[in-house]
Short mmCIF file of C-alpha atoms in Angstrom, two decimals:
data_model
loop_
_atom_site.label_atom_id
_atom_site.label_comp_id
_atom_site.label_asym_id
_atom_site.label_seq_id
_atom_site.Cartn_x
_atom_site.Cartn_y
_atom_site.Cartn_z
CA MET J 1 -20.35 0.99 12.79
CA GLY J 2 -23.81 1.26 11.23
CA VAL J 3 -23.27 4.95 10.41
CA VAL J 4 -19.90 4.16 8.83
CA GLU J 5 -21.46 1.43 6.72
CA ARG J 6 -24.38 3.61 5.53
CA VAL J 7 -22.21 6.64 4.69
CA GLY J 8 -19.61 4.50 2.97
CA ASN J 9 -22.23 2.71 0.90
CA ALA J 10 -23.54 6.08 -0.27
CA LEU J 11 -20.22 6.86 -1.94
CA PRO J 12 -19.96 6.05 -5.65
CA HIS J 13 -17.48 3.54 -7.08
CA PRO J 14 -13.94 5.06 -7.01
CA PHE J 15 -13.98 5.29 -10.82
CA TRP J 16 -17.05 7.55 -10.75
CA LEU J 17 -15.86 9.29 -7.60
CA PHE J 18 -12.94 10.81 -9.51
CA TRP J 19 -15.19 12.01 -12.33
CA VAL J 20 -17.47 13.63 -9.72
CA LEU J 21 -14.40 15.24 -8.14
CA SER J 22 -13.28 16.44 -11.59
CA ALA J 23 -16.67 18.09 -12.11
CA ILE J 24 -16.48 19.77 -8.70
CA LEU J 25 -12.93 20.88 -9.54
CA GLY J 26 -14.24 22.43 -12.76
CA VAL J 27 -16.84 24.51 -10.89
CA ILE J 28 -14.29 25.63 -8.28
CA SER J 29 -11.79 26.59 -10.99
CA ALA J 30 -14.45 28.69 -12.76
CA ILE J 31 -15.25 30.57 -9.56
CA MET J 32 -11.60 31.15 -8.65
CA ALA J 33 -10.68 32.19 -12.19
CA ALA J 34 -13.56 34.68 -12.26
CA ALA J 35 -12.31 36.09 -8.97
CA GLY J 36 -8.80 36.46 -10.42
CA VAL J 37 -7.11 34.35 -7.75
CA THR J 38 -3.30 34.41 -8.09
CA VAL J 39 -0.29 33.43 -6.01
CA VAL J 40 3.48 33.77 -6.32
CA ASN J 41 5.14 30.34 -6.40
CA PRO J 42 8.55 29.53 -4.85
CA GLU J 43 10.28 30.39 -8.17
CA GLY J 44 8.88 33.93 -7.96
CA GLU J 45 6.42 33.41 -10.81
CA THR J 46 2.84 34.67 -10.61
CA VAL J 47 0.40 31.79 -11.05
CA THR J 48 -3.24 32.43 -11.99
CA VAL J 49 -6.05 29.91 -11.64
CA ARG J 50 -7.30 28.69 -15.02
CA ASN J 51 -10.94 27.84 -15.71
CA LEU J 52 -11.43 24.16 -16.59
CA LEU J 53 -14.88 24.94 -17.99
CA SER J 54 -13.59 27.56 -20.42
CA GLY J 55 -12.96 26.86 -24.10
CA ASP J 56 -9.24 26.39 -23.45
CA GLY J 57 -9.97 24.12 -20.51
CA LEU J 58 -12.34 21.87 -22.44
CA ALA J 59 -9.96 21.73 -25.43
CA ASN J 60 -7.06 20.78 -23.14
CA ALA J 61 -9.15 18.10 -21.41
CA LEU J 62 -9.98 16.46 -24.73
CA GLU J 63 -6.62 16.66 -26.48
CA SER J 64 -4.60 15.58 -23.42
CA MET J 65 -6.87 12.72 -22.29
CA ILE J 66 -4.88 9.91 -23.92
CA ASP J 67 -1.52 11.44 -23.01
CA ASN J 68 -2.65 11.87 -19.40
CA PHE J 69 -3.38 8.15 -19.18
CA ALA J 70 -0.30 7.01 -21.10
CA SER J 71 2.07 9.18 -19.05
CA PHE J 72 0.45 8.48 -15.66
CA PRO J 73 3.53 7.66 -13.52
CA PRO J 74 2.37 4.37 -11.92
CA MET J 75 1.11 2.85 -15.19
CA ALA J 76 4.23 1.34 -16.73
CA THR J 77 5.81 0.47 -13.40
CA ILE J 78 2.81 -1.35 -11.95
CA VAL J 79 2.21 -3.35 -15.16
CA THR J 80 5.87 -4.37 -15.23
CA VAL J 81 5.94 -5.35 -11.55
CA ILE J 82 2.65 -7.25 -11.71
CA MET J 83 3.90 -9.42 -14.59
CA GLY J 84 6.73 -10.72 -12.40
CA VAL J 85 4.59 -11.05 -9.27
CA ALA J 86 1.89 -12.87 -11.28
CA VAL J 87 4.37 -15.60 -12.22
CA ALA J 88 5.28 -16.07 -8.54
CA GLU J 89 1.62 -16.08 -7.49
CA ARG J 90 0.12 -18.24 -10.25
CA THR J 91 2.76 -20.94 -9.93
CA GLY J 92 1.85 -21.29 -6.24
CA LEU J 93 5.12 -19.88 -4.90
CA LEU J 94 3.54 -17.18 -2.74
CA ALA J 95 0.85 -19.48 -1.29
CA ALA J 96 3.44 -22.15 -0.47
CA ALA J 97 5.67 -19.53 1.15
CA MET J 98 2.77 -18.36 3.35
CA ARG J 99 1.97 -21.94 4.40
CA ALA J 100 5.61 -22.63 5.14
CA GLY J 101 5.75 -19.45 7.23
CA VAL J 102 3.00 -20.56 9.63
CA ALA J 103 3.24 -24.37 9.50
CA ARG J 104 4.95 -26.31 12.28
CA VAL J 105 5.37 -23.18 14.38
CA PRO J 106 5.47 -23.81 18.16
CA ALA J 107 2.59 -22.40 20.22
CA SER J 108 4.85 -19.77 21.78
CA LEU J 109 5.67 -18.27 18.37
CA VAL J 110 2.46 -18.84 16.42
CA VAL J 111 1.08 -15.30 17.02
CA PHE J 112 4.25 -13.56 15.83
CA ALA J 113 4.62 -15.99 12.90
CA VAL J 114 1.09 -15.35 11.62
CA ALA J 115 1.36 -11.58 12.26
CA PHE J 116 4.69 -11.23 10.46
CA ALA J 117 3.43 -13.44 7.62
CA GLY J 118 0.56 -10.96 7.32
CA THR J 119 2.95 -8.06 6.70
CA VAL J 120 4.99 -10.07 4.20
CA ALA J 121 1.89 -11.42 2.41
CA HIS J 122 1.11 -7.97 0.98
CA VAL J 123 3.29 -8.82 -2.01
CA ALA J 124 0.37 -11.01 -3.13
CA SER J 125 -1.97 -7.99 -2.90
CA ALA J 126 -5.62 -9.04 -2.40
CA ALA J 127 -4.70 -12.74 -2.53
CA ALA J 128 -3.07 -12.29 0.88
CA TYR J 129 -6.51 -12.11 2.52
CA ILE J 130 -7.84 -15.14 0.67
CA ILE J 131 -4.84 -17.32 1.48
CA LEU J 132 -3.56 -16.24 4.89
CA VAL J 133 -6.75 -15.46 6.87
CA PRO J 134 -8.05 -19.05 6.86
CA LEU J 135 -4.47 -20.33 7.29
CA GLY J 136 -4.24 -18.22 10.46
CA GLY J 137 -7.20 -20.11 11.91
CA LEU J 138 -5.65 -23.46 10.95
CA ALA J 139 -2.26 -22.54 12.41
CA PHE J 140 -3.78 -21.56 15.77
CA ARG J 141 -5.97 -24.67 15.91
CA ALA J 142 -2.95 -26.87 15.10
CA VAL J 143 -1.25 -25.74 18.35
CA GLY J 144 -4.41 -26.00 20.44
CA ARG J 145 -5.42 -22.32 20.39
CA SER J 146 -8.68 -20.73 19.26
CA PRO J 147 -8.96 -20.47 15.46
CA ILE J 148 -11.06 -17.34 16.03
CA LEU J 149 -7.96 -15.66 17.42
CA GLY J 150 -5.91 -16.88 14.46
CA ILE J 151 -8.36 -15.36 11.96
CA VAL J 152 -8.37 -12.03 13.82
CA VAL J 153 -4.56 -11.89 14.03
CA ALA J 154 -4.09 -12.76 10.35
CA TYR J 155 -6.76 -10.34 9.12
CA THR J 156 -5.60 -7.43 11.28
CA ALA J 157 -1.94 -7.97 10.37
CA ILE J 158 -2.81 -7.78 6.68
CA ALA J 159 -5.35 -4.94 6.90
CA SER J 160 -3.80 -2.64 9.51
CA GLY J 161 -0.26 -3.36 8.39
CA TYR J 162 -1.01 -3.37 4.67
CA ASP J 163 1.54 -0.70 3.74
CA ALA J 164 4.36 -2.05 5.91
CA SER J 165 5.66 -4.90 3.79
CA PRO J 166 9.40 -5.61 4.15
CA ILE J 167 9.32 -6.78 0.52
CA PRO J 168 8.58 -4.22 -2.25
CA THR J 169 5.02 -4.70 -3.48
CA PRO J 170 2.89 -3.49 -6.42
CA ASN J 171 1.33 -0.94 -4.04
CA ASP J 172 4.75 0.68 -3.56
CA ALA J 173 4.90 1.35 -7.29
CA ILE J 174 1.38 2.81 -7.30
CA PHE J 175 2.00 5.09 -4.31
CA ALA J 176 5.36 6.26 -5.69
CA GLY J 177 3.81 7.08 -9.05
CA ILE J 178 1.01 9.15 -7.53
CA ALA J 179 3.50 10.86 -5.19
CA THR J 180 5.71 11.69 -8.18
CA ALA J 181 2.81 13.31 -10.03
CA ALA J 182 1.93 15.36 -6.94
CA ALA J 183 5.53 16.40 -6.24
CA GLN J 184 5.94 17.61 -9.81
CA ILE J 185 3.36 20.32 -9.12
CA VAL J 186 6.19 22.01 -7.18
CA ASP J 187 9.26 20.47 -8.82
CA PRO J 188 8.73 19.14 -12.37
CA GLU J 189 11.91 17.03 -12.12
CA TYR J 190 11.07 15.29 -8.84
CA VAL J 191 10.76 11.49 -8.88
CA VAL J 192 9.70 9.29 -5.96
CA SER J 193 11.15 5.78 -6.13
CA PRO J 194 9.06 2.64 -5.40
CA VAL J 195 11.62 1.78 -2.70
CA SER J 196 11.67 5.26 -1.15
CA ASN J 197 10.09 3.96 2.10
CA TRP J 198 11.78 0.54 2.10
CA PHE J 199 13.96 0.97 5.22
CA PHE J 200 10.99 2.33 7.17
CA ASN J 201 8.77 -0.52 5.94
CA ILE J 202 11.21 -3.22 7.04
CA VAL J 203 11.38 -1.92 10.60
CA SER J 204 7.64 -1.20 10.65
CA SER J 205 6.75 -4.79 9.74
CA ILE J 206 8.78 -6.17 12.64
CA VAL J 207 7.45 -3.59 15.11
CA LEU J 208 3.82 -4.17 14.06
CA ALA J 209 4.14 -7.96 14.31
CA THR J 210 5.57 -7.51 17.79
CA ILE J 211 2.72 -5.22 18.87
CA ILE J 212 0.13 -7.69 17.55
CA THR J 213 1.84 -10.45 19.53
CA LEU J 214 1.84 -8.44 22.76
CA MET J 215 -1.75 -7.23 22.39
CA THR J 216 -2.97 -10.73 21.57
CA ARG J 217 -1.31 -12.18 24.65
CA LEU J 218 -2.23 -9.37 27.03
CA VAL J 219 -5.72 -8.47 25.79
CA LEU J 220 -7.39 -10.64 23.15
CA SER J 221 -6.41 -14.04 24.56
CA LYS J 222 -8.14 -13.11 27.84
CA ARG J 223 -11.53 -12.62 26.20
CA PRO J 224 -14.14 -15.18 27.29
CA ASP J 225 -15.76 -15.50 23.84
CA LEU J 226 -13.03 -17.36 21.96
CA ASP J 227 -14.66 -20.79 22.10
CA VAL J 228 -15.86 -22.21 18.79
CA ASP J 229 -19.45 -23.40 18.31
CA PRO J 230 -20.01 -27.05 19.28
CA ASP J 231 -21.22 -27.83 15.77
CA ALA J 232 -18.35 -26.00 14.03
CA PRO J 233 -16.64 -28.20 11.43
CA ASP J 234 -13.37 -29.86 12.34
CA ASP J 235 -10.51 -28.38 10.35
CA ASP J 236 -8.07 -30.54 8.49
CA VAL J 237 -4.71 -29.13 9.56
CA ALA J 238 -3.26 -30.93 6.55
CA GLY J 239 -4.17 -27.69 4.78
CA LEU J 240 -0.97 -26.30 6.30
CA HIS J 241 1.13 -29.09 4.84
CA VAL J 242 3.96 -28.17 2.48
CA SER J 243 4.78 -31.09 0.18
CA ALA J 244 8.30 -32.27 -0.55
CA ALA J 245 8.10 -30.84 -4.07
CA GLU J 246 6.86 -27.48 -2.75
CA ARG J 247 9.58 -27.35 -0.11
CA SER J 248 12.19 -28.17 -2.73
CA GLY J 249 10.75 -25.49 -5.00
CA LEU J 250 10.89 -22.91 -2.21
CA ILE J 251 14.54 -23.76 -1.55
CA ARG J 252 15.40 -23.43 -5.23
CA ALA J 253 13.54 -20.12 -5.46
CA GLY J 254 15.45 -18.88 -2.42
CA LEU J 255 18.76 -19.88 -4.00
CA VAL J 256 17.82 -18.01 -7.18
CA LEU J 257 17.07 -14.90 -5.11
CA LEU J 258 20.40 -15.24 -3.29
CA ALA J 259 22.32 -15.72 -6.54
CA ALA J 260 20.59 -12.72 -8.14
CA ALA J 261 21.41 -10.57 -5.09
CA VAL J 262 25.09 -11.58 -5.31
CA VAL J 263 25.28 -10.86 -9.06
CA LEU J 264 23.54 -7.48 -8.71
CA THR J 265 25.83 -6.52 -5.82
CA ALA J 266 28.91 -7.50 -7.85
CA ILE J 267 27.71 -5.40 -10.78
CA ILE J 268 26.77 -2.34 -8.71
CA LEU J 269 29.74 -2.37 -6.34
CA PRO J 270 32.41 -0.89 -8.70
CA GLU J 271 32.21 2.91 -8.89
CA SER J 272 32.49 2.64 -12.67
CA SER J 273 29.45 0.33 -12.88
CA PRO J 274 27.08 1.14 -15.75
CA LEU J 275 24.20 0.78 -13.26
CA ARG J 276 25.51 3.70 -11.20
CA GLY J 277 24.69 7.31 -11.90
CA GLU J 278 26.82 10.38 -12.40
CA GLY J 279 29.83 10.45 -10.09
CA GLY J 280 29.24 6.84 -9.05
CA SER J 281 25.94 7.66 -7.35
CA ILE J 282 23.66 4.74 -6.44
CA VAL J 283 20.80 6.94 -5.26
CA GLU J 284 20.36 8.66 -8.63
CA SER J 285 21.22 5.79 -10.92
CA PRO J 286 19.79 3.50 -13.62
CA PHE J 287 19.50 0.81 -10.96
CA ILE J 288 17.15 2.81 -8.73
CA GLU J 289 15.25 4.24 -11.69
CA GLY J 290 14.71 0.70 -12.99
CA ILE J 291 13.98 -0.87 -9.61
CA GLY J 292 10.49 -1.85 -10.78
CA ALA J 293 12.00 -3.98 -13.53
CA VAL J 294 14.45 -5.52 -11.03
CA ILE J 295 11.58 -6.47 -8.70
CA ALA J 296 9.61 -7.98 -11.59
CA PHE J 297 12.66 -9.95 -12.76
CA LEU J 298 13.35 -11.38 -9.28
CA PHE J 299 9.76 -12.49 -8.70
CA GLY J 300 9.52 -13.84 -12.23
CA MET J 301 12.70 -15.90 -11.96
CA MET J 302 11.73 -17.32 -8.56
CA GLY J 303 8.27 -18.17 -9.88
CA ILE J 304 9.69 -19.92 -12.94
CA VAL J 305 12.13 -22.02 -10.90
CA TYR J 306 9.39 -22.94 -8.42
CA GLY J 307 6.86 -23.69 -11.17
CA LEU J 308 9.26 -25.98 -13.00
CA ARG J 309 9.85 -27.93 -9.80
CA VAL J 310 6.20 -28.41 -8.80
CA GLY J 311 4.85 -28.78 -12.33
CA THR J 312 2.79 -25.58 -12.64
CA ILE J 313 5.11 -24.59 -15.49
CA THR J 314 5.79 -27.28 -18.09
CA LYS J 315 6.75 -25.26 -21.16
CA ALA J 316 8.06 -21.82 -22.01
CA SER J 317 4.69 -20.60 -23.30
CA ASP J 318 3.21 -21.03 -19.81
CA VAL J 319 5.17 -18.01 -18.51
CA PRO J 320 3.58 -15.29 -20.70
CA LYS J 321 0.18 -16.88 -20.02
CA LEU J 322 0.71 -16.44 -16.28
CA MET J 323 1.79 -12.83 -16.87
CA THR J 324 -1.35 -12.20 -18.89
CA GLU J 325 -3.52 -13.59 -16.09
CA GLY J 326 -1.84 -11.16 -13.69
CA ILE J 327 -2.54 -8.21 -15.96
CA LYS J 328 -6.18 -9.32 -16.32
CA GLN J 329 -6.46 -9.25 -12.53
CA MET J 330 -5.18 -5.65 -12.61
CA ALA J 331 -7.78 -4.53 -15.19
CA PRO J 332 -10.08 -2.84 -12.61
CA VAL J 333 -7.11 -0.89 -11.24
CA LEU J 334 -6.07 0.21 -14.72
CA ALA J 335 -9.61 1.47 -15.37
CA LEU J 336 -9.41 3.43 -12.10
CA PHE J 337 -6.03 4.82 -13.20
CA PHE J 338 -7.69 6.34 -16.27
CA ALA J 339 -10.04 8.41 -14.09
CA ILE J 340 -7.30 9.29 -11.57
CA ALA J 341 -4.92 10.40 -14.34
CA GLN J 342 -7.51 12.85 -15.72
CA PHE J 343 -8.29 14.26 -12.27
CA LEU J 344 -4.61 14.86 -11.49
CA ALA J 345 -4.02 16.44 -14.90
CA TYR J 346 -6.99 18.80 -14.45
CA PHE J 347 -5.76 19.67 -10.96
CA GLU J 348 -2.32 20.58 -12.33
CA TRP J 349 -3.56 22.48 -15.41
CA SER J 350 -5.98 24.62 -13.40
CA HIS J 351 -3.18 25.67 -10.99
CA ILE J 352 -5.54 25.11 -8.06
CA GLY J 353 -2.90 22.84 -6.57
CA ASP J 354 -0.35 25.67 -6.67
CA VAL J 355 -2.77 28.06 -4.98
CA ILE J 356 -3.73 25.65 -2.21
CA SER J 357 -0.11 24.63 -1.61
CA VAL J 358 1.28 28.17 -1.46
CA LEU J 359 -1.54 29.60 0.68
CA SER J 360 -1.50 26.62 3.06
CA ALA J 361 2.28 26.74 3.41
CA ASP J 362 2.16 30.49 4.06
CA ALA J 363 -0.52 29.96 6.71
CA LEU J 364 1.57 27.27 8.40
CA ARG J 365 4.62 29.53 8.44
CA THR J 366 2.63 32.54 9.71
CA THR J 367 0.95 30.64 12.53
CA GLY J 368 4.15 28.84 13.43
CA VAL J 369 2.45 25.44 13.73
CA PRO J 370 5.19 22.89 14.55
CA ILE J 371 5.81 20.24 11.90
CA PRO J 372 4.93 17.36 14.30
CA VAL J 373 1.51 18.94 14.91
CA ILE J 374 0.98 19.19 11.14
CA PHE J 375 1.89 15.51 10.84
CA LEU J 376 -0.69 14.57 13.48
CA MET J 377 -3.41 16.66 11.82
CA VAL J 378 -2.72 15.03 8.43
CA LEU J 379 -2.64 11.57 10.00
CA LEU J 380 -5.95 12.10 11.79
CA LEU J 381 -7.67 13.47 8.68
CA LEU J 382 -6.48 10.65 6.43
CA SER J 383 -7.34 7.99 9.02
CA VAL J 384 -10.93 9.21 9.15
CA VAL J 385 -11.18 9.33 5.35
CA ASN J 386 -9.75 5.79 5.16
CA VAL J 387 -12.76 4.47 7.07
CA MET J 388 -14.97 5.53 4.14
CA ILE J 389 -12.56 5.16 1.18
CA THR J 390 -10.69 1.92 1.75
CA SER J 391 -8.93 1.94 -1.64
CA GLY J 392 -5.42 3.16 -0.83
CA SER J 393 -4.66 4.25 -4.39
CA ALA J 394 -7.93 6.18 -4.62
CA MET J 395 -7.42 7.98 -1.30
CA TRP J 396 -3.77 8.77 -2.09
CA ALA J 397 -4.75 10.15 -5.50
CA ILE J 398 -7.19 12.52 -3.77
CA ALA J 399 -4.89 13.56 -0.91
CA ALA J 400 -1.43 13.61 -2.50
CA PRO J 401 -1.95 16.56 -4.90
CA VAL J 402 -2.83 18.77 -1.92
CA ILE J 403 -0.75 17.42 0.95
CA ILE J 404 2.55 16.69 -0.83
CA PRO J 405 3.02 20.15 -2.45
CA MET J 406 1.86 21.90 0.75
CA LEU J 407 4.40 20.05 2.89
CA MET J 408 7.15 20.36 0.27
CA LEU J 409 6.87 24.13 0.65
CA VAL J 410 7.63 23.79 4.37
CA ASP J 411 10.61 21.52 3.60
CA VAL J 412 8.99 18.12 4.16
CA PRO J 413 10.05 15.66 1.41
CA PRO J 414 7.32 13.76 -0.51
CA GLU J 415 8.77 10.46 0.74
CA THR J 416 8.11 11.53 4.34
CA THR J 417 4.52 12.51 3.56
CA GLN J 418 4.07 9.16 1.82
CA ALA J 419 5.36 7.31 4.90
CA LEU J 420 2.80 9.18 7.01
CA PHE J 421 0.08 8.24 4.54
CA ARG J 422 1.01 4.56 4.88
CA ILE J 423 0.08 4.67 8.57
CA ALA J 424 -3.28 6.34 7.92
CA ASP J 425 -4.07 4.07 4.99
CA SER J 426 -3.49 0.95 7.08
CA GLY J 427 -4.50 1.63 10.66
CA SER J 428 -8.29 1.95 10.39
CA THR J 429 -8.72 -0.58 7.56
CA ALA J 430 -9.17 -3.50 9.97
CA ILE J 431 -12.21 -1.92 11.66
CA THR J 432 -14.19 -0.53 8.73
CA PRO J 433 -17.03 -2.61 7.26
CA MET J 434 -16.50 -0.73 3.99
CA SER J 435 -13.59 -3.01 3.15
CA PRO J 436 -14.74 -6.02 1.10
CA TYR J 437 -12.13 -8.08 2.94
CA PHE J 438 -13.75 -7.20 6.26
CA VAL J 439 -16.85 -9.03 5.06
CA MET J 440 -14.72 -11.91 3.81
CA ALA J 441 -12.92 -12.21 7.17
CA LEU J 442 -16.31 -12.16 8.89
CA GLY J 443 -17.31 -15.12 6.73
CA PHE J 444 -14.26 -17.07 7.90
CA LEU J 445 -15.05 -16.09 11.51
CA GLN J 446 -18.66 -17.31 11.19
CA ARG J 447 -17.31 -20.73 10.29
CA TYR J 448 -16.40 -21.09 13.96
CA ARG J 449 -18.99 -18.77 15.51
CA LYS J 450 -22.24 -18.50 13.57
CA ASP J 451 -23.69 -15.58 15.55
CA ALA J 452 -20.68 -13.32 14.83
CA GLY J 453 -21.55 -10.03 13.15
CA ILE J 454 -19.84 -6.85 11.98
CA GLY J 455 -19.61 -5.56 15.53
CA THR J 456 -18.11 -8.85 16.72
CA LEU J 457 -15.21 -8.72 14.29
CA ALA J 458 -14.70 -4.98 14.86
CA SER J 459 -14.54 -5.53 18.63
CA TYR J 460 -11.73 -8.05 18.07
CA THR J 461 -9.75 -5.91 15.63
CA LEU J 462 -10.23 -2.50 17.30
CA PRO J 463 -7.69 -2.97 20.16
CA LEU J 464 -5.10 -4.24 17.70
CA ALA J 465 -5.74 -1.44 15.19
CA ILE J 466 -5.48 1.29 17.86
CA ALA J 467 -2.27 -0.15 19.33
CA MET J 468 -0.71 -0.63 15.89
CA THR J 469 -1.53 2.90 14.74
CA THR J 470 -0.29 4.44 17.99
CA VAL J 471 3.03 2.59 18.03
CA TRP J 472 3.55 3.01 14.28
CA THR J 473 3.01 6.77 14.65
CA ALA J 474 5.53 6.86 17.50
CA LEU J 475 8.01 4.97 15.30
CA PHE J 476 7.50 7.53 12.53
CA PHE J 477 8.20 10.46 14.85
CA ALA J 478 11.29 8.75 16.27
CA TRP J 479 12.49 8.07 12.73
CA TRP J 480 11.88 11.68 11.74
CA ALA J 481 13.57 13.06 14.87
CA LEU J 482 16.67 10.92 14.32
CA GLY J 483 16.87 11.85 10.64
CA ILE J 484 17.16 8.25 9.41
CA PRO J 485 16.67 7.85 5.62
CA LEU J 486 13.30 6.27 4.77
CA GLY J 487 14.79 4.36 1.87
CA PRO J 488 17.60 4.56 -0.71
CA GLY J 489 18.07 8.21 -1.53
CA ALA J 490 15.06 9.25 0.54
CA PRO J 491 16.01 11.53 3.45
CA VAL J 492 13.24 11.90 6.04
CA ARG J 493 14.02 15.61 6.52
#
């Protein structure tokens, strides 16, 4: 754990990491261009590596910089989605929903309730850790169980199940945008939808919550070090309380969601619906292409109805203010997007991505490595990298331009590669001290056990993380073998 912490701390901020990678890419492109490296792509065209450090390369980098950022696939979608989610979060809807999900749960169901709430809480992004981790401790203490166990269950469910939300989240839009940019290296018309892994995510969230429940009962609950310190503060379980106004607001928000679902279904159902695509297709349709706007609208409407009921919204001008606060919270991510967009554009312009993809795919075909073995190799590599680079968007932006085109050339859809990435991006997150939320969870743990350290929390989360990754991987292979679509219009094979 000490080695992981030291190596991880030596890495630059993700923003600078991508500029360093861009510089390295420039040197590599110069060497490969000087060597005259070429490949023949699937369309039969000869592709030659272009030198990023040449006059043409530098001119392209400068004149395309603004366009690269403006046309970066996740940009518009994530800003749109976050405006709707911000209304739901800032009005208190998401926090109240989390409290309602774990309050008044019987002792026999409290582990599953907290674990499943952890997978659902991802819609609140980073706020999920701040809200649900301490609530997990309160929920366990309220039924006479160790709050230490509650903190561990809540934190691990969020961290190691981060990409398995049954509800579309802002991360889905980010991952889909990066996957789209990578897929277009091979197919310029390819688009990955934010809901392309939705079916897989729904099942994954239930399976992971079940595994956490079983492992907690069979392994963690038998540990002898779950007692709280004698001088630990007494928790006020009233923190789990959902007021009458909040409960009423949640009911109204739920009714709005139900009504919206009925209206959308009624509009989409007719084959002549304007929201359907050519030939009555739902998969390739305005509805799926605009799913980000639909998600934003649903969260926004639920947030407005809830806010009006509990008083967090009193006038119409409050709504755009809440949206603005959400966008402000996304400012660091948008700054990172600027660096990522340039790196991906340089990667595409240099044609290094084409060379790596074609040569790697040819090597895989020549050696006859089975697809499942390739999946395991990719999963292992990304899981190790995730220990050092805990930002999912940063790691996906580095890996996707290489892995997605390579696997597309051996007939693996980008959506399938993205589903595999979700497992790697989540599994090892709960055990790495490089995650800022690991330190935060440790702070909550030290409230009940002052001598707890990094190794203490890691020893609690490690069995859960290993079990979750193993079972989730098995689910992926079963899904792939059965040929079940990963989401709307997203075949697994």
